[in-house]
Amino acid sequence: MAKNLYEKVFDRHVVSRLSSGQYQVFIGLHLVHEVTSPQAFALLRDRGLKVKFPGRTFATVDHIIPTDIASRQRPLQDSLAEEMLQAIESNTKEHGVAFFGPHSGHQGVVHVIGPELGLTQPGMTIACGDSHTSTHGAFGSLAFGIGTSQVADILATGTMSLGRLKVRRIKVTGKLGAGVYAKDVILAIIRKLGVNGGVGFAYEYAGEAIEAMTMEQRMTLCNMSIEGGARIGYVNPDQVTFDYLKGREFSPKGADWDKAVEYWKSIASDADATFDDEVVIDGASLAPHVTWGITPAQSVAVNESIPAESDFIESERPLIREAYEYMSLEANQPIEGVKVDVVFIGSCTNGRLSDLQEAAKMVQGQTGKVASGVQALVVPGSEEVQKQAEALGLHKIFTDAGFEWREPGCSMCLAMNPDKLKNRQVSASTSNRNFKGRQGSPAGRTLLMSPVMAAAAALTGQVTDARKLFHLENKA
Amino acid sequence: MQATAAAIIESVSGRAVPLRGNDIDTDRIIPARFLRCVTFDGLGEHAFEDDRRGLAAKGEVHAFDKPEYQGAKILFANKNFGCGSSREHAPQSLMRWGIEGVVAESFAEIFFGNCVSLGIPCATVGEAAIGRLLAAAEADPAASWVLDVKAREIRGPITEPVTFLDGPRSQFLSGQWNPMSELLSHLTEVEQVASGLPYVSGKW
């Protein structure tokens, strides 16, 4: 019988049916960071348990790490952050787990380093105590964000308890226009299906626009599946996937490579596979998107105005009013022209090399600099991204234009480190969440957008259609 | 975490605290700055900290600050409660504030799973029913409620049928809501499955 990727991969990883009716599922790659793991390691210690598969467990530090070079000196100035860093260092050492710390050459946002090391591969089950683990689905893996109790379950047993999901195929047809990226596609999908539209579903992304995306674009897409309520999202592995993985540190080598590629092809959804639901999006008609509110579904195309309350059903209106008030924006106001104070280019959503390259390319073609009064941060997703970007001279392009070039980490995506908005500042951010207070100030305001749109906002000091500013036109 | 102390949970009894609003995310339940910790101790006092302060600045009072809801054990909420970050710190902070059960229109998936692991039953009801429950808890904060996992209902000044997912419900009723012990009992099978996967065995 024809099967989709979710069914094939899930079935191969089932260990047992638990008494609750849930499935015990083997997790082939467990990624660990400093925020959601210390209590799990403590639990193992309390119960006298060891990490069951230390060789399939990899750790780094990303959330709390400062991004200015002076502040990375040990001990960290924030004693709580230092305590967390020490905890993950000692926990991983005690259990024989690889830890990619600062200056290891591999430190970075956990969802950036997994793929770039070749740890993330098609057909795997992956888990991490972080909701954006869905990122790794870009390779055709099933990648679950989990809580700390489940981190402990996986550390101790290599497995977790899971129910089966339904699968919704989202087909994005056509060719994306110039200046339109995966970020715009996923914001448009979430706008259409809602922040809870994906609850109970895995999202399979398919169609011409997805097939044409690079792996880094597919990662951006899958990364924000969780913002649409879907715990996991994936793209079927193809030649783009294999080309990305070839030669990476943990990728299969030599004679194994060809066999691995055959295996990976075999786990893709069959041509006649069935799905529980299907949604079609016209990719060719999409424009750059910008969020205006306090959930990732509250977005508009850059050439649109903020919607009126009457555009929504009654039960959604209180949240729309709350968003107007919190953001100090009004119905029918064009999103273009909204002033920004801070620009953040980075995160597990958009902190990879190609994100920085696209933004730098636009900045380089301009004579102007970062607008007066605007602070613009560029935070590479990993030490490897930083190294490659610097080899290409991107840091110079950014700093010459008045951007700050930082060290790798999660930074202002969630502001657990010193990078925070102040008071009611408005941020043009390439991250994934525009929740109230998300970027470190309880009154801070976030507008989510692509790196190229964020670069445009940095130069003009306001939400700007990057296609116009950078003269991006569709080539016939 | 209470992995070693799993117990049968047939119901949760106590007063209820009403919290209106869709899409209340885990950053709002526990802002990220309070995640700078290596234990979950002390998170209870920071539940909804920024929402509470924000309302106080406007001269309003968040439900978690109202004297009449102190000590409440059941939380009533609207749609997509607990969306966003996977931080278990969110249900940990609610639990440490005193919440032992939640009734909402719907839950975000990771939050829901975290609650199961902590032994916090989460039940869903329709839009009209949650409206009645919220209104009842607002009208009479002192009312006693029972979230009955076994009978699948919430009983108080009014009674409404609720839905539990079958798997988690049986986990609560059997005391197996934290699955670690059962997962540990199958380690031989775990190794068999692992060694059959080419990326683990290296036998492509």
XYZ file of C-alpha atoms in Angstrom:
680
model
C 0.000 0.000 0.000
C 1.226 3.480 -0.849
C 2.530 5.411 2.143
C 3.635 8.932 2.846
C 6.992 9.750 4.453
C 5.477 10.299 7.881
C 3.954 6.815 7.917
C 7.102 5.105 6.649
C 9.474 6.787 9.075
C 7.161 6.579 12.073
C 6.487 2.860 11.541
C 10.200 2.012 11.352
C 10.837 3.684 14.696
C 8.006 2.182 16.745
C 9.348 0.083 19.624
C 6.157 -0.844 21.437
C 2.554 0.059 22.046
C 2.325 1.528 25.543
C -0.455 0.691 27.991
C -1.921 4.135 27.316
C -2.325 3.299 23.640
C 0.484 5.720 22.725
C 3.531 4.503 20.826
C 7.040 4.151 22.203
C 9.143 5.636 19.408
C 12.916 5.405 19.002
C 14.552 8.810 18.541
C 17.612 8.584 16.309
C 19.091 11.995 17.019
C 18.713 13.898 20.279
C 19.881 17.507 20.252
C 20.334 19.165 23.617
C 20.797 22.773 24.752
C 21.305 24.503 28.048
C 17.797 25.753 28.779
C 15.617 22.666 28.697
C 18.122 19.993 29.761
C 19.492 20.683 33.273
C 16.375 19.444 35.053
C 16.345 16.336 32.841
C 19.941 15.476 33.697
C 19.087 16.070 37.364
C 16.263 13.566 37.076
C 18.612 10.957 35.618
C 20.986 11.580 38.497
C 18.155 11.189 41.033
C 17.140 7.880 39.503
C 20.664 6.599 38.991
C 20.227 6.419 35.210
C 22.738 6.901 32.418
C 22.252 8.390 28.961
C 21.212 5.374 26.898
C 22.610 6.500 23.527
C 25.330 9.069 24.240
C 26.684 8.666 20.691
C 23.323 9.780 19.259
C 23.095 12.785 21.578
C 24.730 16.150 20.782
C 24.690 19.342 22.797
C 25.484 23.000 22.351
C 24.875 26.326 24.067
C 22.778 28.869 22.186
C 19.951 30.533 24.112
C 21.847 32.265 26.911
C 25.153 32.977 25.209
C 26.066 36.669 24.797
C 26.752 37.727 21.193
C 29.289 40.465 21.745
C 32.772 39.040 21.905
C 33.841 40.687 25.165
C 30.835 39.339 27.046
C 31.660 35.757 26.067
C 34.596 35.718 28.508
C 34.135 33.235 31.315
C 32.669 33.440 33.787
C 29.708 35.031 31.999
C 28.602 38.264 33.636
C 25.107 36.879 34.187
C 25.682 34.381 36.988
C 22.494 32.499 36.104
C 23.680 32.074 32.508
C 27.096 30.956 33.748
C 25.428 28.374 35.985
C 23.490 27.000 33.011
C 26.604 26.853 30.853
C 28.509 25.048 33.600
C 25.603 22.646 34.037
C 25.574 21.585 30.390
C 29.364 21.309 30.341
C 29.413 19.026 33.360
C 26.284 17.061 32.418
C 27.560 16.254 28.935
C 31.004 15.383 30.291
C 29.562 13.092 32.948
C 27.446 11.242 30.388
C 29.909 11.121 27.505
C 27.797 13.368 25.260
C 29.497 15.551 22.616
C 29.252 19.234 23.556
C 29.904 21.988 21.027
C 30.842 24.911 23.240
C 32.045 28.388 22.316
C 35.258 28.297 20.241
C 34.762 24.615 19.347
C 34.121 25.722 15.771
C 30.693 24.074 15.955
C 28.840 26.154 18.550
C 25.644 27.693 17.311
C 21.882 27.611 17.324
C 21.022 23.950 17.733
C 18.856 23.933 14.569
C 21.649 25.479 12.550
C 24.455 23.162 13.654
C 22.564 19.857 13.320
C 22.103 20.263 9.561
C 25.475 21.875 8.871
C 27.306 19.015 10.589
C 25.332 16.457 8.599
C 23.824 15.088 11.829
C 20.338 15.753 10.463
C 19.532 13.208 7.752
C 16.466 11.980 5.889
C 14.436 9.193 7.455
C 15.509 9.932 11.021
C 13.449 10.701 14.052
C 14.878 13.747 15.807
C 13.941 15.463 19.044
C 15.135 18.475 20.978
C 13.769 20.403 23.933
C 12.892 23.266 21.650
C 9.766 23.847 19.598
C 11.703 24.845 16.475
C 13.057 21.325 16.136
C 10.549 21.137 13.279
C 13.341 22.803 11.253
C 15.041 19.449 10.677
C 12.010 18.183 8.761
C 13.485 20.031 5.778
C 15.583 16.890 5.231
C 12.661 14.483 5.315
C 13.063 13.587 8.971
C 10.386 13.587 11.660
C 11.607 16.208 14.102
C 9.750 16.874 17.346
C 9.979 19.747 19.804
C 9.601 18.375 23.323
C 9.485 19.427 26.967
C 11.991 18.633 29.684
C 10.243 15.474 30.955
C 10.525 14.051 27.448
C 14.161 15.167 27.238
C 14.672 12.990 30.310
C 12.737 10.105 28.708
C 14.949 10.206 25.618
C 18.178 10.629 27.557
C 17.308 7.583 29.668
C 15.733 5.318 27.051
C 16.386 6.674 23.561
C 12.622 6.756 23.129
C 9.557 8.842 23.859
C 5.810 8.350 23.998
C 3.991 9.709 20.946
C 0.565 9.558 19.390
C 0.116 9.282 15.634
C -0.438 12.485 13.695
C -2.560 13.097 10.643
C -0.737 14.432 7.598
C -1.750 17.525 5.646
C -0.004 18.117 2.335
C 0.523 21.788 1.590
C 1.272 22.294 -2.076
C 2.864 25.576 -3.032
C 2.516 25.906 -6.772
C 4.324 28.131 -9.260
C 7.569 30.050 -9.021
C 8.145 32.553 -6.225
C 8.634 36.127 -7.394
C 11.868 38.066 -6.945
C 12.249 39.188 -3.341
C 9.889 36.475 -2.086
C 11.378 33.797 0.160
C 10.450 30.768 2.249
C 9.769 33.159 5.146
C 7.026 34.814 3.130
C 5.596 31.443 2.119
C 5.345 30.183 5.687
C 3.924 33.465 6.980
C 1.289 33.263 4.232
C 0.503 29.635 5.118
C 0.080 30.473 8.809
C -2.044 33.505 7.930
C -4.312 31.257 5.867
C -4.526 28.251 8.208
C -4.149 30.004 11.563
C -1.818 29.488 14.508
C -3.727 26.394 15.591
C -4.708 25.106 12.148
C -1.975 22.492 12.265
C -2.733 20.992 15.687
C -2.840 17.209 15.310
C -1.154 17.347 11.893
C 2.258 16.855 10.386
C 2.698 19.236 7.461
C 4.173 17.822 4.262
C 5.331 20.711 2.068
C 5.304 19.939 -1.632
C 4.860 21.535 -5.028
C 7.005 23.369 -7.534
C 7.909 26.302 -5.272
C 9.122 23.965 -2.514
C 11.086 21.749 -4.901
C 12.869 24.843 -6.201
C 13.940 25.927 -2.711
C 17.477 25.451 -1.379
C 17.891 23.404 1.803
C 18.312 26.586 3.826
C 15.017 27.930 2.486
C 13.323 24.604 3.279
C 14.679 24.874 6.829
C 13.104 28.322 7.212
C 9.810 26.888 6.001
C 9.787 23.821 8.263
C 11.107 25.874 11.207
C 7.862 27.808 11.512
C 5.527 24.798 11.141
C 5.091 24.969 14.907
C 3.883 28.571 14.638
C 1.024 27.168 12.593
C 0.290 24.603 15.310
C 1.863 21.670 13.428
C 4.354 19.958 15.684
C 6.351 18.755 12.706
C 6.716 19.742 9.060
C 8.764 18.051 6.386
C 9.860 18.111 2.774
C 10.517 14.887 0.878
C 14.252 14.348 0.337
C 15.485 14.905 -3.220
C 18.682 15.732 -5.090
C 18.820 19.155 -3.387
C 18.906 17.363 -0.030
C 21.571 14.882 -1.103
C 23.772 17.601 -2.626
C 23.572 19.550 0.634
C 24.542 16.543 2.765
C 27.391 15.210 0.645
C 30.762 15.584 2.348
C 29.473 16.919 5.666
C 31.184 15.744 8.824
C 28.575 13.189 9.926
C 27.225 12.301 6.471
C 27.767 8.734 5.217
C 31.020 8.379 3.319
C 32.524 6.289 0.523
C 30.545 3.239 -0.554
C 27.934 3.974 2.105
C 26.975 7.251 0.448
C 25.271 5.725 -2.587
C 23.445 3.200 -0.447
C 22.334 5.925 1.926
C 20.952 7.957 -0.973
C 18.972 4.912 -2.143
C 17.602 4.461 1.375
C 16.689 8.105 1.642
C 14.870 7.977 -1.686
C 12.918 4.962 -0.437
C 11.470 6.809 2.547
C 9.989 9.672 0.487
C 6.215 9.753 0.097
C 5.051 7.371 -2.632
C 3.648 9.022 -5.744
C 0.185 7.680 -4.936
C 0.387 8.241 -1.175
C -2.739 9.597 0.452
C -3.107 12.458 2.925
C -5.664 13.376 5.551
C -5.966 16.846 4.105
C -4.533 18.937 1.306
C -4.156 22.693 0.903
C -2.938 24.452 -2.230
C -1.233 27.850 -2.151
C -0.421 29.835 -5.280
C 3.258 30.614 -4.720
C 3.570 32.803 -7.802
C 1.093 35.333 -6.402
C 2.807 35.762 -3.015
C 4.383 39.066 -1.974
C 6.774 39.634 0.936
C 4.889 39.282 4.229
C 5.175 41.225 7.469
C 3.426 40.527 10.751
C 1.563 43.436 12.271
C 0.138 41.811 15.421
C 1.009 39.542 18.332
C 0.698 36.104 16.723
C 2.506 34.826 13.626
C -0.857 34.508 11.844
C -1.407 38.256 12.060
C 0.497 39.182 8.914
C -0.148 41.040 5.675
C 1.625 41.374 2.370
C 3.890 44.420 2.427
C 1.641 46.232 -0.043
C -1.481 45.605 2.062
C -3.027 47.441 4.970
C -3.651 46.161 8.463
C -6.981 44.323 8.412
C -10.154 45.626 10.034
C -11.818 43.841 12.934
C -14.765 43.131 10.677
C -12.541 40.939 8.490
C -12.522 38.355 11.302
C -15.122 36.134 12.893
C -16.530 37.241 16.241
C -14.440 34.896 18.409
C -11.186 36.185 16.889
C -11.936 39.866 17.361
C -10.780 40.251 20.998
C -7.286 39.125 19.937
C -7.339 41.536 16.986
C -8.240 44.422 19.311
C -5.536 43.312 21.745
C -3.044 43.347 18.858
C -4.001 46.862 17.685
C -3.612 48.138 21.215
C -0.340 46.381 22.008
C 1.246 47.295 18.684
C -0.218 50.823 18.587
C -1.379 50.157 15.031
C -4.763 50.787 13.492
C -7.092 49.012 11.129
C -6.637 49.999 7.464
C -3.210 51.535 8.146
C -0.668 50.485 5.483
C 2.052 48.275 6.960
C 4.592 49.981 4.736
C 5.979 53.012 6.528
C 5.655 51.644 10.068
C 8.773 52.941 11.864
C 11.272 50.529 13.387
C 13.897 51.056 16.111
C 15.780 47.780 15.967
C 16.562 45.293 13.202
C 17.499 41.706 14.047
C 18.827 39.425 11.320
C 19.501 35.952 12.690
C 17.885 33.005 14.591
C 17.136 29.370 13.773
C 14.649 30.676 11.215
C 16.894 32.995 9.207
C 20.432 32.949 10.588
C 22.083 30.756 7.934
C 24.690 31.701 5.377
C 22.307 32.247 2.467
C 20.078 34.451 4.645
C 23.062 36.657 5.420
C 24.240 36.546 1.793
C 20.870 37.676 0.453
C 20.678 40.537 2.947
C 24.306 41.548 2.339
C 23.826 41.505 -1.416
C 21.018 44.040 -1.075
C 22.925 46.218 1.410
C 26.018 46.197 -0.791
C 24.123 47.632 -3.741
C 23.031 50.656 -1.725
C 24.867 53.854 -1.039
C 22.927 54.532 2.150
C 23.569 53.206 5.626
C 21.482 51.956 8.510
C 18.957 54.716 9.197
C 19.748 57.188 11.936
C 18.506 56.003 15.333
C 18.124 52.393 14.235
C 20.185 49.618 15.847
C 20.721 46.756 13.408
C 22.162 43.417 14.568
C 23.371 40.620 12.332
C 23.842 37.440 14.338
C 25.184 34.431 12.447
C 23.470 31.175 13.392
C 26.687 29.309 14.175
C 30.446 29.596 14.353
C 30.576 27.842 10.983
C 28.159 30.361 9.420
C 30.219 33.146 10.961
C 33.444 31.713 9.536
C 32.029 31.274 6.045
C 30.370 34.700 6.065
C 33.603 36.352 7.152
C 35.533 34.488 4.440
C 33.112 36.017 1.939
C 33.537 39.457 3.490
C 29.874 39.738 4.494
C 30.789 41.084 7.925
C 32.575 43.972 6.209
C 29.571 44.763 4.018
C 27.337 44.849 7.069
C 29.630 46.825 9.356
C 30.476 49.334 6.608
C 26.761 49.991 6.298
C 26.340 50.489 10.037
C 25.118 47.036 11.102
C 26.615 45.339 14.169
C 28.255 41.989 13.373
C 27.865 39.640 16.332
C 28.925 36.229 17.614
C 26.565 33.266 17.099
C 23.554 32.456 19.287
C 19.778 32.747 19.585
C 20.204 36.365 20.612
C 17.200 38.647 20.267
C 14.848 35.940 19.019
C 13.926 35.323 22.630
C 16.333 37.599 24.483
C 17.597 35.201 27.119
C 21.010 36.791 26.642
C 21.833 40.524 26.918
C 20.328 41.342 23.464
C 16.926 42.794 24.294
C 14.484 45.387 23.095
C 13.966 48.308 25.430
C 10.596 49.656 26.488
C 8.215 49.889 23.541
C 10.809 49.603 20.766
C 9.653 48.167 17.453
C 11.811 45.459 15.949
C 12.003 44.286 12.350
C 13.013 40.711 13.048
C 13.830 37.656 10.958
C 12.953 35.403 13.904
C 9.798 33.350 14.363
C 7.640 34.818 17.116
C 6.016 38.193 17.532
C 4.433 37.321 20.869
C 4.032 40.066 23.448
C 7.314 40.613 25.231
C 9.116 37.987 23.177
C 12.208 40.055 22.391
C 13.061 40.892 25.965
C 11.024 43.968 26.826
C 7.555 43.269 28.260
C 6.240 46.074 26.025
C 8.530 45.452 23.016
C 6.950 45.058 19.586
C 8.041 42.662 16.861
C 7.410 42.679 13.108
C 8.451 39.371 11.545
C 9.831 39.406 8.010
C 12.500 37.930 5.730
C 16.189 38.923 5.955
C 15.916 41.001 2.774
C 12.869 42.846 4.112
C 14.698 43.361 7.426
C 17.696 44.790 5.535
C 15.356 47.192 3.746
C 13.829 48.261 7.073
C 17.317 48.845 8.497
C 18.270 51.194 5.679
C 15.026 53.161 5.639
C 14.044 53.000 9.316
C 10.604 51.746 8.399
C 8.776 48.815 6.867
C 9.683 49.017 3.204
C 8.926 46.868 0.182
C 12.377 45.397 -0.463
C 11.393 44.703 -4.069
C 11.082 48.406 -4.752
C 14.051 49.576 -2.672
C 16.415 47.015 -4.147
C 14.904 47.064 -7.642
C 14.082 43.378 -7.624
C 12.182 42.418 -10.698
C 10.934 39.158 -11.999
C 13.032 37.950 -14.861
C 10.898 36.640 -17.675
C 9.296 16.496 37.884
C 7.482 13.666 39.562
C 8.561 10.743 37.428
C 9.080 8.516 40.408
C 5.839 9.440 42.097
C 3.263 8.620 39.441
C -0.170 8.100 40.930
C -3.658 7.469 39.701
C -5.478 10.724 38.897
C -9.242 10.275 38.693
C -10.213 13.877 39.316
C -9.048 17.323 40.357
C -11.126 19.220 42.926
C -10.960 22.845 43.928
C -11.803 26.359 42.920
C -11.408 27.511 39.303
C -9.587 30.536 37.883
C -10.962 31.961 34.606
C -8.488 33.264 32.018
C -10.034 34.672 28.871
C -8.264 34.937 25.514
C -7.211 32.810 22.549
C -3.626 31.878 21.683
C -2.100 32.497 25.106
C 1.491 31.460 24.439
C 4.094 29.992 26.764
C 6.191 33.190 26.621
C 3.246 34.880 28.306
C 2.796 32.046 30.814
C 6.479 32.285 31.785
C 8.645 34.972 30.136
C 12.019 33.748 28.845
C 14.097 35.620 31.419
C 12.776 33.255 34.096
C 14.134 30.281 32.149
C 17.618 31.189 33.307
C 17.642 28.429 35.911
C 18.765 24.845 36.400
C 15.748 23.777 38.483
C 12.027 24.536 38.208
C 11.902 25.860 41.788
C 10.355 29.265 42.260
C 8.672 29.468 38.855
C 5.176 29.583 40.376
C 5.435 33.181 41.513
C 6.385 34.327 37.999
C 3.451 32.738 36.140
C 2.025 35.389 33.770
C 4.392 37.946 35.304
C 4.422 40.384 32.371
C 0.673 40.092 31.732
C 0.045 40.709 35.433
C 2.321 43.749 35.523
C 0.945 45.060 32.240
C -2.617 44.961 33.536
C -1.608 46.436 36.888
C -0.013 49.382 35.066
C -3.389 50.035 33.436
C -5.195 49.795 36.779
C -6.604 46.349 36.005
C -6.037 43.079 37.825
C -5.001 39.783 36.243
C -6.990 36.775 37.429
C -3.818 35.275 38.937
C -3.488 38.373 41.128
C -7.079 38.493 42.357
C -7.361 37.445 46.018
C -10.485 35.390 45.323
C -8.630 33.086 42.919
C -5.618 32.416 45.121
C -5.469 28.699 45.797
C -7.503 27.803 42.701
C -6.630 24.402 41.255
C -8.444 24.360 37.907
C -7.759 26.771 35.052
C -10.416 27.692 32.463
C -9.027 29.040 29.162
C -9.993 29.585 25.530
C -8.444 28.373 22.245
C -4.905 27.147 21.547
C -3.782 27.550 25.132
C -0.008 27.119 25.616
C 1.058 27.720 22.022
C 4.626 28.614 21.083
C 7.755 27.549 22.896
C 8.105 23.960 24.133
C 9.330 25.167 27.519
C 8.076 22.819 30.223
C 8.718 25.772 32.492
C 5.221 26.959 31.437
C 3.160 24.094 32.914
C 5.729 23.875 35.734
C 5.004 27.492 36.653
C 1.235 26.927 36.505
C 1.590 23.765 38.593
C 3.756 25.520 41.144
C 1.228 28.377 41.293
C -1.323 25.703 42.202
C -2.976 24.569 38.964
C -3.680 20.829 38.864
C -6.040 20.643 35.878
C -6.994 22.745 32.843
C -10.212 23.013 30.827
C -9.917 24.909 27.531
C -11.386 25.062 24.053
C -8.142 23.654 22.671
C -4.488 23.226 23.551
C -1.222 23.512 21.668
C 0.278 20.077 21.270
C 3.652 20.349 23.017
C 2.120 22.137 26.009
C -0.513 19.425 26.237
C 2.145 16.685 26.203
C 4.159 18.478 28.861
C 1.053 18.652 31.069
C 0.496 14.909 30.684
C 4.093 14.254 31.773
C 3.482 16.377 34.869
C 0.155 14.765 35.750
C -1.983 17.775 34.862
C -5.172 16.589 33.134
C -6.174 18.846 30.220
C -9.763 18.607 28.973
C -11.429 20.337 26.045
C -14.959 21.716 25.683
C -16.745 23.632 22.931
C -16.859 27.412 22.564
C -20.301 27.780 24.145
C -19.421 25.542 27.079
C -16.180 27.357 27.888
C -18.143 30.599 27.782
C -20.523 29.211 30.410
C -17.662 27.882 32.554
C -15.713 31.154 32.415
C -18.850 33.104 33.328
C -19.638 30.740 36.215
C -16.119 31.017 37.650
C -16.265 34.804 37.322
C -19.709 34.993 38.945
C -18.772 32.799 41.890
C -15.025 32.602 42.512
C -15.592 30.617 45.709
C -17.447 27.807 43.936
C -16.032 24.310 44.159
C -15.428 22.371 40.976
C -14.496 18.809 40.152
C -12.697 18.010 36.901
C -13.650 14.348 36.692
C -11.287 12.404 34.457
C -13.207 9.192 34.962
C -16.689 10.591 34.301
C -15.433 12.996 31.589
C -17.131 16.053 33.044
C -16.523 19.296 34.917
C -18.930 19.718 37.845
C -19.549 22.875 39.810
C -22.331 25.439 39.824
C -22.935 24.039 36.339
C -21.894 20.721 34.841
C -20.446 20.298 31.368
C -19.243 17.169 29.591
C -15.560 17.409 28.649
C -13.332 15.552 26.190
C -10.086 13.879 27.143
C -7.820 12.278 24.576
C -8.173 8.538 25.173
C -4.437 7.839 25.530
C -3.671 10.482 28.147
C -6.944 9.758 29.950
C -5.995 6.121 30.405
C -2.530 7.255 31.504
C -4.079 9.337 34.301
C -6.486 6.599 35.334
C -3.759 3.964 35.408
C -1.206 6.217 37.108
C 1.057 5.863 34.051
C 1.004 9.524 33.031
C 4.726 9.783 33.295
C 5.835 7.106 30.843
C 9.498 6.777 31.809
C 9.160 3.589 33.839
C 7.267 1.852 31.054
C 9.744 3.120 28.448
C 12.593 1.751 30.581
C 10.953 -1.669 30.721
C 11.426 -2.145 26.939
C 15.123 -1.425 26.543
C 15.823 -4.753 24.797
C 13.221 -3.936 22.140
C 14.646 -0.420 21.870
C 18.042 -1.858 20.993
C 16.489 -4.185 18.427
C 14.693 -1.338 16.662
C 17.785 0.869 16.794
C 20.077 -1.781 15.327
C 17.621 -2.330 12.481
C 17.976 1.282 11.342
C 20.759 1.785 8.794
C 21.752 5.174 10.157
C 22.310 3.620 13.597
C 23.886 0.311 12.552
C 25.955 1.874 9.774
C 24.775 -0.979 7.533
C 23.340 0.991 4.660
